[in-house]
PDB file of C-alpha atoms in Angstrom:
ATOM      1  CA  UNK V   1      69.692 106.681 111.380  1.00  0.00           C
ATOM      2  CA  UNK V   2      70.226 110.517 110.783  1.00  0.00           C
ATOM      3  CA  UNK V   3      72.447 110.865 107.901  1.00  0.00           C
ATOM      4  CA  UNK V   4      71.885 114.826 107.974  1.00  0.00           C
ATOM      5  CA  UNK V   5      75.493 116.211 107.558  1.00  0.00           C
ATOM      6  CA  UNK V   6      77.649 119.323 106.413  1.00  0.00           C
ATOM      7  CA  UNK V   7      77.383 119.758 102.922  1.00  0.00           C
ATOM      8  CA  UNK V   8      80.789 121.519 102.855  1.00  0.00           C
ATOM      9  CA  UNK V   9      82.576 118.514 105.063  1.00  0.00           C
ATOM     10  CA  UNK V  10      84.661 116.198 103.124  1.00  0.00           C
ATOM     11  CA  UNK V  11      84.322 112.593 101.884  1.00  0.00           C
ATOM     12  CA  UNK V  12      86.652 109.909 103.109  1.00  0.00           C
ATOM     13  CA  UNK V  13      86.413 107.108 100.177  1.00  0.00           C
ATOM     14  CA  UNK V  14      88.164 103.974 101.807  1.00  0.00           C
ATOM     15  CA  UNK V  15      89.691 101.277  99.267  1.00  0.00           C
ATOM     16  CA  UNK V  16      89.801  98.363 101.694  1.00  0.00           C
ATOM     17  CA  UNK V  17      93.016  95.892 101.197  1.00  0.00           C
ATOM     18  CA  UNK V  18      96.495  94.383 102.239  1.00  0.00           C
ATOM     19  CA  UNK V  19      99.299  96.333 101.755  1.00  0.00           C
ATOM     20  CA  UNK V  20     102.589  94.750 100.414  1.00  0.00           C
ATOM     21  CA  UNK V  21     103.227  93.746  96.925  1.00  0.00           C
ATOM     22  CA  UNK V  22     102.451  90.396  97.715  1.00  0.00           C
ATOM     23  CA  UNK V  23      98.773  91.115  98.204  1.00  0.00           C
ATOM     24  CA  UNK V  24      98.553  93.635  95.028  1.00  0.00           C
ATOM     25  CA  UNK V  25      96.202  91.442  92.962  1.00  0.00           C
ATOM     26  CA  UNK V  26      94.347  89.446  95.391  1.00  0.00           C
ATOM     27  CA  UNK V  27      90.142  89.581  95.135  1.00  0.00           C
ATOM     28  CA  UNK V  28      90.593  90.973  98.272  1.00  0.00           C
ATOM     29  CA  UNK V  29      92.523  94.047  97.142  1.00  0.00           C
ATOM     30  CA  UNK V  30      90.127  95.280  94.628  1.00  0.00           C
ATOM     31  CA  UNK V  31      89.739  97.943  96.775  1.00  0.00           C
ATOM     32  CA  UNK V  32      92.773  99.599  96.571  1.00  0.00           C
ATOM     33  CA  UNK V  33      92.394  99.460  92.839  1.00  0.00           C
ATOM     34  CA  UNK V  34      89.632 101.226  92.926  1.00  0.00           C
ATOM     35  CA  UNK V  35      91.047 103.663  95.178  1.00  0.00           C
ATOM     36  CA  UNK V  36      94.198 104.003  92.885  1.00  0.00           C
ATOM     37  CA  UNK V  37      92.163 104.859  89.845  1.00  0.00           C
ATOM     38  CA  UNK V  38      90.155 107.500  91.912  1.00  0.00           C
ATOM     39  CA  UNK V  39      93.847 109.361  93.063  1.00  0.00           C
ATOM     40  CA  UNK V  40      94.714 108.969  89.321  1.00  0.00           C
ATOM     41  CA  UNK V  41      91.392 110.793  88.416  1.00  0.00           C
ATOM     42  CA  UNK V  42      92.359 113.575  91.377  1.00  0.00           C
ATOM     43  CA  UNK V  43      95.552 113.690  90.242  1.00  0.00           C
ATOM     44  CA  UNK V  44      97.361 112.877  92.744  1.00  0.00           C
ATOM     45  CA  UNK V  45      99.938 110.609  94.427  1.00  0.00           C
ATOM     46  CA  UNK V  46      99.831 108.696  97.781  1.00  0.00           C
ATOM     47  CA  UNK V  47     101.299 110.066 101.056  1.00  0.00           C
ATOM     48  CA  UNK V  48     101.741 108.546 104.106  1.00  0.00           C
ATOM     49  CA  UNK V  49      99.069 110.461 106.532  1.00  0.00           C
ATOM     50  CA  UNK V  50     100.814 111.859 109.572  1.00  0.00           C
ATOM     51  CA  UNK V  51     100.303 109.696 112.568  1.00  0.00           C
ATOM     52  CA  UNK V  52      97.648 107.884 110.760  1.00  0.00           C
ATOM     53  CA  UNK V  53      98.777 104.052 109.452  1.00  0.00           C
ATOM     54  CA  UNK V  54      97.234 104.757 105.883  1.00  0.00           C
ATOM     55  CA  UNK V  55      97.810 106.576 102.325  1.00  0.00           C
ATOM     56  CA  UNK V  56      96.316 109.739 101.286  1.00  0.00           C
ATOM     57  CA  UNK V  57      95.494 111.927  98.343  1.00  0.00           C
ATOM     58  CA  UNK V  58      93.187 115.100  98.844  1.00  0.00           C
ATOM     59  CA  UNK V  59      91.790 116.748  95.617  1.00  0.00           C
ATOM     60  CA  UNK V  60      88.305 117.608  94.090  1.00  0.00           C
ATOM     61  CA  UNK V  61      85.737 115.781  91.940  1.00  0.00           C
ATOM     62  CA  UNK V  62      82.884 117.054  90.501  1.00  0.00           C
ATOM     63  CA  UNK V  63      82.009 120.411  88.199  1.00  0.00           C
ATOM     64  CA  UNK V  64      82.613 123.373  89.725  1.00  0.00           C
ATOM     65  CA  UNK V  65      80.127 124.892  91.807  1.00  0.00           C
ATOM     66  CA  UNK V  66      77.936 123.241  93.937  1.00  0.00           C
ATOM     67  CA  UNK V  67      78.541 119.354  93.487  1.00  0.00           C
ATOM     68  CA  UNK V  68      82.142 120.053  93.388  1.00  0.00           C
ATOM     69  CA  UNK V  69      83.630 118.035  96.535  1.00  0.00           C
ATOM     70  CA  UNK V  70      86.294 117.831  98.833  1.00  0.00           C
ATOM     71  CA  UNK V  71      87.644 113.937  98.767  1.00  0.00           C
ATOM     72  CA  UNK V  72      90.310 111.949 100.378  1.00  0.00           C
ATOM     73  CA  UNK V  73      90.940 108.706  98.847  1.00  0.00           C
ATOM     74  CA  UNK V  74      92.778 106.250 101.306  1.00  0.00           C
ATOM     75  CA  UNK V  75      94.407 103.219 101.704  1.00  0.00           C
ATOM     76  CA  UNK V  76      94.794 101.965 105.368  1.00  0.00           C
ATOM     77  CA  UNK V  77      98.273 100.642 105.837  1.00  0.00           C
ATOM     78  CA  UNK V  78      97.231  97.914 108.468  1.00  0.00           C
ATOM     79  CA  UNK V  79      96.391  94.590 107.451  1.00  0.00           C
ATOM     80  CA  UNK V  80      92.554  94.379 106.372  1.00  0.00           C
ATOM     81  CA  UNK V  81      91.177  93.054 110.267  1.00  0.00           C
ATOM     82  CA  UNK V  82      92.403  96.383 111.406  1.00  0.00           C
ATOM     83  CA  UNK V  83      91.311  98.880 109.257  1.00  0.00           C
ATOM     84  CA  UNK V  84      88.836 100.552 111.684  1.00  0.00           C
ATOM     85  CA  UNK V  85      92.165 102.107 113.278  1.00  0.00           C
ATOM     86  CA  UNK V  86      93.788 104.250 110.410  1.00  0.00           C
ATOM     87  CA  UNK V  87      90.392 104.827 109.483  1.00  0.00           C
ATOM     88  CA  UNK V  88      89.207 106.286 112.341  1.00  0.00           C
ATOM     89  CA  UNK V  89      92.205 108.368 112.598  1.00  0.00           C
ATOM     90  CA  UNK V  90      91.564 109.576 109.161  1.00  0.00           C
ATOM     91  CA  UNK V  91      88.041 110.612 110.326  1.00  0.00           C
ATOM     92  CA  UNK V  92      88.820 112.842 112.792  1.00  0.00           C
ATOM     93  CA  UNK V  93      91.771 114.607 111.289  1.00  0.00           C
ATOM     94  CA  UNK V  94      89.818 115.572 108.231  1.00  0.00           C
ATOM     95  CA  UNK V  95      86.728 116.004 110.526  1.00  0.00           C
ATOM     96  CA  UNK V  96      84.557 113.666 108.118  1.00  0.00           C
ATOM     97  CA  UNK V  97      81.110 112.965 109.240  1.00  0.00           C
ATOM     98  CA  UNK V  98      80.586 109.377 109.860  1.00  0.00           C
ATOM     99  CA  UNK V  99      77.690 109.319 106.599  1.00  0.00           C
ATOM    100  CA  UNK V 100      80.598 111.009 104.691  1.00  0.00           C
ATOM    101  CA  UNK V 101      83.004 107.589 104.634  1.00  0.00           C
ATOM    102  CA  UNK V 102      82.667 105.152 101.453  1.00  0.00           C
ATOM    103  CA  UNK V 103      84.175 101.702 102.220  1.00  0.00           C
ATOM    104  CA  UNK V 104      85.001  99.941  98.400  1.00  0.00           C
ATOM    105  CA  UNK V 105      85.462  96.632  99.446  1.00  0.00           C
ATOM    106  CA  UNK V 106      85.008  92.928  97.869  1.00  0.00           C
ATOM    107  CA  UNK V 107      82.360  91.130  98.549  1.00  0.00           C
ATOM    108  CA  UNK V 108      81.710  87.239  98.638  1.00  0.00           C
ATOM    109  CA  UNK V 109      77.720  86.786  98.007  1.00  0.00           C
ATOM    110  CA  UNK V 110      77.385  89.170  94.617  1.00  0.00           C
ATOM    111  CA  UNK V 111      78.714  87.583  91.944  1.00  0.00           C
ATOM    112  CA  UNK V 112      81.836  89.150  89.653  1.00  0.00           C
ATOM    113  CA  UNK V 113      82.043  92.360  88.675  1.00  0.00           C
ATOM    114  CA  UNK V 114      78.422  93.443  89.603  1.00  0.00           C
ATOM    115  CA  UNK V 115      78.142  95.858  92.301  1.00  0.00           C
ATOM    116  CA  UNK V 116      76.038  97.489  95.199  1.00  0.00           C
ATOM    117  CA  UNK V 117      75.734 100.078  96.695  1.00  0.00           C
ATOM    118  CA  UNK V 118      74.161 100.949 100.098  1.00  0.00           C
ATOM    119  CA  UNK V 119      74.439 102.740 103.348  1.00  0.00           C
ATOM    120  CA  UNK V 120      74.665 100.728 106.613  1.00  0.00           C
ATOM    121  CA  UNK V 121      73.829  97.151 107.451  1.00  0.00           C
ATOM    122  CA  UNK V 122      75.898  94.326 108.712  1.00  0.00           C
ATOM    123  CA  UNK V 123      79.812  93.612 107.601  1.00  0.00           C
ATOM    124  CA  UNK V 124      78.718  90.437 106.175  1.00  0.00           C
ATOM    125  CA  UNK V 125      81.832  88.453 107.824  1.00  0.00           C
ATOM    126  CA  UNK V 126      84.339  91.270 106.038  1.00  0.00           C
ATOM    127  CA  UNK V 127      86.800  91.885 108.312  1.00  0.00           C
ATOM    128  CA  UNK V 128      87.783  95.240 107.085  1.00  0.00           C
ATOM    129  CA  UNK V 129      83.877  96.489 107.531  1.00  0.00           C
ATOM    130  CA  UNK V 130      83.538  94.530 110.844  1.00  0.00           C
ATOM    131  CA  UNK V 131      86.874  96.628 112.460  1.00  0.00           C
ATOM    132  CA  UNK V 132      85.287  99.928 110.948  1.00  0.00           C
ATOM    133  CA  UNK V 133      82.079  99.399 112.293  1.00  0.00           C
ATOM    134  CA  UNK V 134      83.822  98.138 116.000  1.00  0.00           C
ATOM    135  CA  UNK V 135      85.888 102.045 115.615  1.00  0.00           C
ATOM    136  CA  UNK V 136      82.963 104.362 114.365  1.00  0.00           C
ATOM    137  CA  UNK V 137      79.197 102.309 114.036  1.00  0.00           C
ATOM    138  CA  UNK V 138      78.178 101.199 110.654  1.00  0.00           C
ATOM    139  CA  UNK V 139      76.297 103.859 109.262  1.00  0.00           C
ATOM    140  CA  UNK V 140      78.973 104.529 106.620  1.00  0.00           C
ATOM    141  CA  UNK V 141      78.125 103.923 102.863  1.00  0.00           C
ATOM    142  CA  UNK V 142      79.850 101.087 101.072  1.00  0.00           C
ATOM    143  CA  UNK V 143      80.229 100.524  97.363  1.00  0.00           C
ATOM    144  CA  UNK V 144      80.225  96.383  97.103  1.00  0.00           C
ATOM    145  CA  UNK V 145      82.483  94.877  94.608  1.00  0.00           C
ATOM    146  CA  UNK V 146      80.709  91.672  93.450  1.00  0.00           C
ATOM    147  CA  UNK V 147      83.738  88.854  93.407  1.00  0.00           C
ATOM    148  CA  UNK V 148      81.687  85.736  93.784  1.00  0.00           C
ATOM    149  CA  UNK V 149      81.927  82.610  95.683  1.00  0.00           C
ATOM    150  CA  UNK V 150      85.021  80.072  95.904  1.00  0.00           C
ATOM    151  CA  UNK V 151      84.852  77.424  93.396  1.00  0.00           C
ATOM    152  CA  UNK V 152      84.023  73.366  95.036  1.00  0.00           C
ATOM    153  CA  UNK V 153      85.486  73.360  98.862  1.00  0.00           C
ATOM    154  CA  UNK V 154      87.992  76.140  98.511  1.00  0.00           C
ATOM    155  CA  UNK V 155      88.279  77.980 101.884  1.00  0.00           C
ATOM    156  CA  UNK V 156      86.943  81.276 101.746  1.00  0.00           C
ATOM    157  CA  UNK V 157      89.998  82.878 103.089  1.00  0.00           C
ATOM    158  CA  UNK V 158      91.808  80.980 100.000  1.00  0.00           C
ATOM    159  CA  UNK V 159      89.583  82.481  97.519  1.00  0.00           C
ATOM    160  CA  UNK V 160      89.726  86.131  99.079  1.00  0.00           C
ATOM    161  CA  UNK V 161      93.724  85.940  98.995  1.00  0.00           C
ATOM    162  CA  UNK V 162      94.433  84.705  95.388  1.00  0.00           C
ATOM    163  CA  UNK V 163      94.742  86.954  92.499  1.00  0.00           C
ATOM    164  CA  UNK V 164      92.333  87.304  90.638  1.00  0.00           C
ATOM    165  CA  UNK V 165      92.020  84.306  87.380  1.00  0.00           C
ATOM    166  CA  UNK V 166      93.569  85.115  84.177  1.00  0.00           C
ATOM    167  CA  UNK V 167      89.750  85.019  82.423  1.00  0.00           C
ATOM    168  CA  UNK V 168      88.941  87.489  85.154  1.00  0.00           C
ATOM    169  CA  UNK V 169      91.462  90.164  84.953  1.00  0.00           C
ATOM    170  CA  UNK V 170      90.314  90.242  81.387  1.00  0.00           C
ATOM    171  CA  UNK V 171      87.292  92.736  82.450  1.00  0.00           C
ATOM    172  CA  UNK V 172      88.955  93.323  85.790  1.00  0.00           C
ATOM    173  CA  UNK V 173      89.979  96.875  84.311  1.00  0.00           C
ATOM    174  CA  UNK V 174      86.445  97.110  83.042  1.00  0.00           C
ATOM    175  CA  UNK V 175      84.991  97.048  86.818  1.00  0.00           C
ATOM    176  CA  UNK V 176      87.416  98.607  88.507  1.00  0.00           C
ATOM    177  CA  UNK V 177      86.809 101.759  86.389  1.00  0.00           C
ATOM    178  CA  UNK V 178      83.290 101.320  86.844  1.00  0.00           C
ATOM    179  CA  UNK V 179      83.459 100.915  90.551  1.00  0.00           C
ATOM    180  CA  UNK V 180      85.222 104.617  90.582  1.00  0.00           C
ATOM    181  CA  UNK V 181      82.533 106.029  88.516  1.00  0.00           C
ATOM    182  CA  UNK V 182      80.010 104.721  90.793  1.00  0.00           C
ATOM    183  CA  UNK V 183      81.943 106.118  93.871  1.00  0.00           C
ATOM    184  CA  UNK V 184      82.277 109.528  92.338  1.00  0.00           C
ATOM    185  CA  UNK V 185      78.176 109.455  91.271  1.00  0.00           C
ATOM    186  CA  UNK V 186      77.445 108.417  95.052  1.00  0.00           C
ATOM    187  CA  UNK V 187      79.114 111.447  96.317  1.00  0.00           C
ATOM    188  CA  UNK V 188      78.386 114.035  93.757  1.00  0.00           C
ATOM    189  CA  UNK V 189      75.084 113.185  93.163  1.00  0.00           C
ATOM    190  CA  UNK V 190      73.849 111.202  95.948  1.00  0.00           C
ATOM    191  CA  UNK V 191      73.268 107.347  97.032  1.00  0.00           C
ATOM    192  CA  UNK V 192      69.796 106.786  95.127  1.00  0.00           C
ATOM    193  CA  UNK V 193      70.808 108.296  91.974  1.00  0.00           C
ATOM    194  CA  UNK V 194      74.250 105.976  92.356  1.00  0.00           C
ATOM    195  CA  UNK V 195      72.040 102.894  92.973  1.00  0.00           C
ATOM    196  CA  UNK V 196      69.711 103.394  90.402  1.00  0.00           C
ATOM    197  CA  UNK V 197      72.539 103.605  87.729  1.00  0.00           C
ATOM    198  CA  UNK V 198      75.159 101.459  88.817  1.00  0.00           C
ATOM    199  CA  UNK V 199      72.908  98.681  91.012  1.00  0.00           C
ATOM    200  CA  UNK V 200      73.044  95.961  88.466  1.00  0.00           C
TER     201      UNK V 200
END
């Protein structure tokens, strides 16, 4: 896998989700919560992105100098099973090498609140990693937002599309925050250092 790339190119940092209010506070939107704190943090708002069926904000983190980077922080405006798309289009626009995307997404088999981080691999049955891998091969890194399995029988799909439960959002503003930190560490500082801090 050659991960070798531009230092100077920018980062695309994905927050995987459904847009519509109706979707705001589902598990499976915890990725554009992360991805609204990070614009926050840049200081900026959400556009639309030209021809591209997402939300943008461009800005800087990092200190100045060196490990100061260019970002865009996105949300893709499709549903979640076609996020490859928008994504892709975002790519080449902002002519972001393919080791230069971050995917925050939810994921199923970690449990709440704990995440991982890691570049490549399957999609794990995540439909907005499986149409991004189908647009642009999986050797993107992904920052894995632990939400845990559905309680008794529930239907996955169930689980993914509630909001999260009331003794959850108690910390949900917790994680979320620390989900952005770990995003920023991964691309100021690298993905080992960002594992070895935020890997719980």
């Amino acid at each position: 896998m050659d991960v070798t790339t531009d230092a100077a190119a920018p980062w695309l940092i994905v927050g995987l989700g459904n847009p519509g209010p109706e979707y705001a506070g589902n598990r499976h939107n915890v990725g554009f919560m992360v991805a609204d704190l990070l614009a926050d943090r840049v200081g900026g708002r959400f556009k639309r992105a030209g021809r591209a069926q997402a939300q943008v904000v461009e800005g800087r983190i990092g200190p100045p100098g060196p490990l100061n980077r260019r970002v865009v922080v996105a949300k893709p405006m499709s549903f979640m099973n076609l996020s490859g798309g928008p994504v892709n289009a975002l790519r080449d626009f902002y002519k972001v090498p393919v080791a230069h995307v971050v995917a925050v997404h939810d994921e199923l088999d970690i449990d709440y609140g704990v995440l991982r981080l890691k570049l490549g691999g399957g999609d794990n049955g995540h439909n907005g990693l499986k149409s991004m891998t189908k647009a642009f091969g999986s050797d993107y890194h992904r920052v894995r937002f632990g939400i845990g399995r559905p309680p008794g029988r529930m239907p996955v799909a169930d689980f993914v599309l509630k909001d999260f439960s009331s003794a959850e959002r108690k910390e949900l503003d917790y994680f979320v925050d620390r989900a952005a930190d770990a995003v920023e560490c991964l691309v100021i500082e690298g993905l080992e250092r960002a594992q070895s801090t935020y890997n719980s």
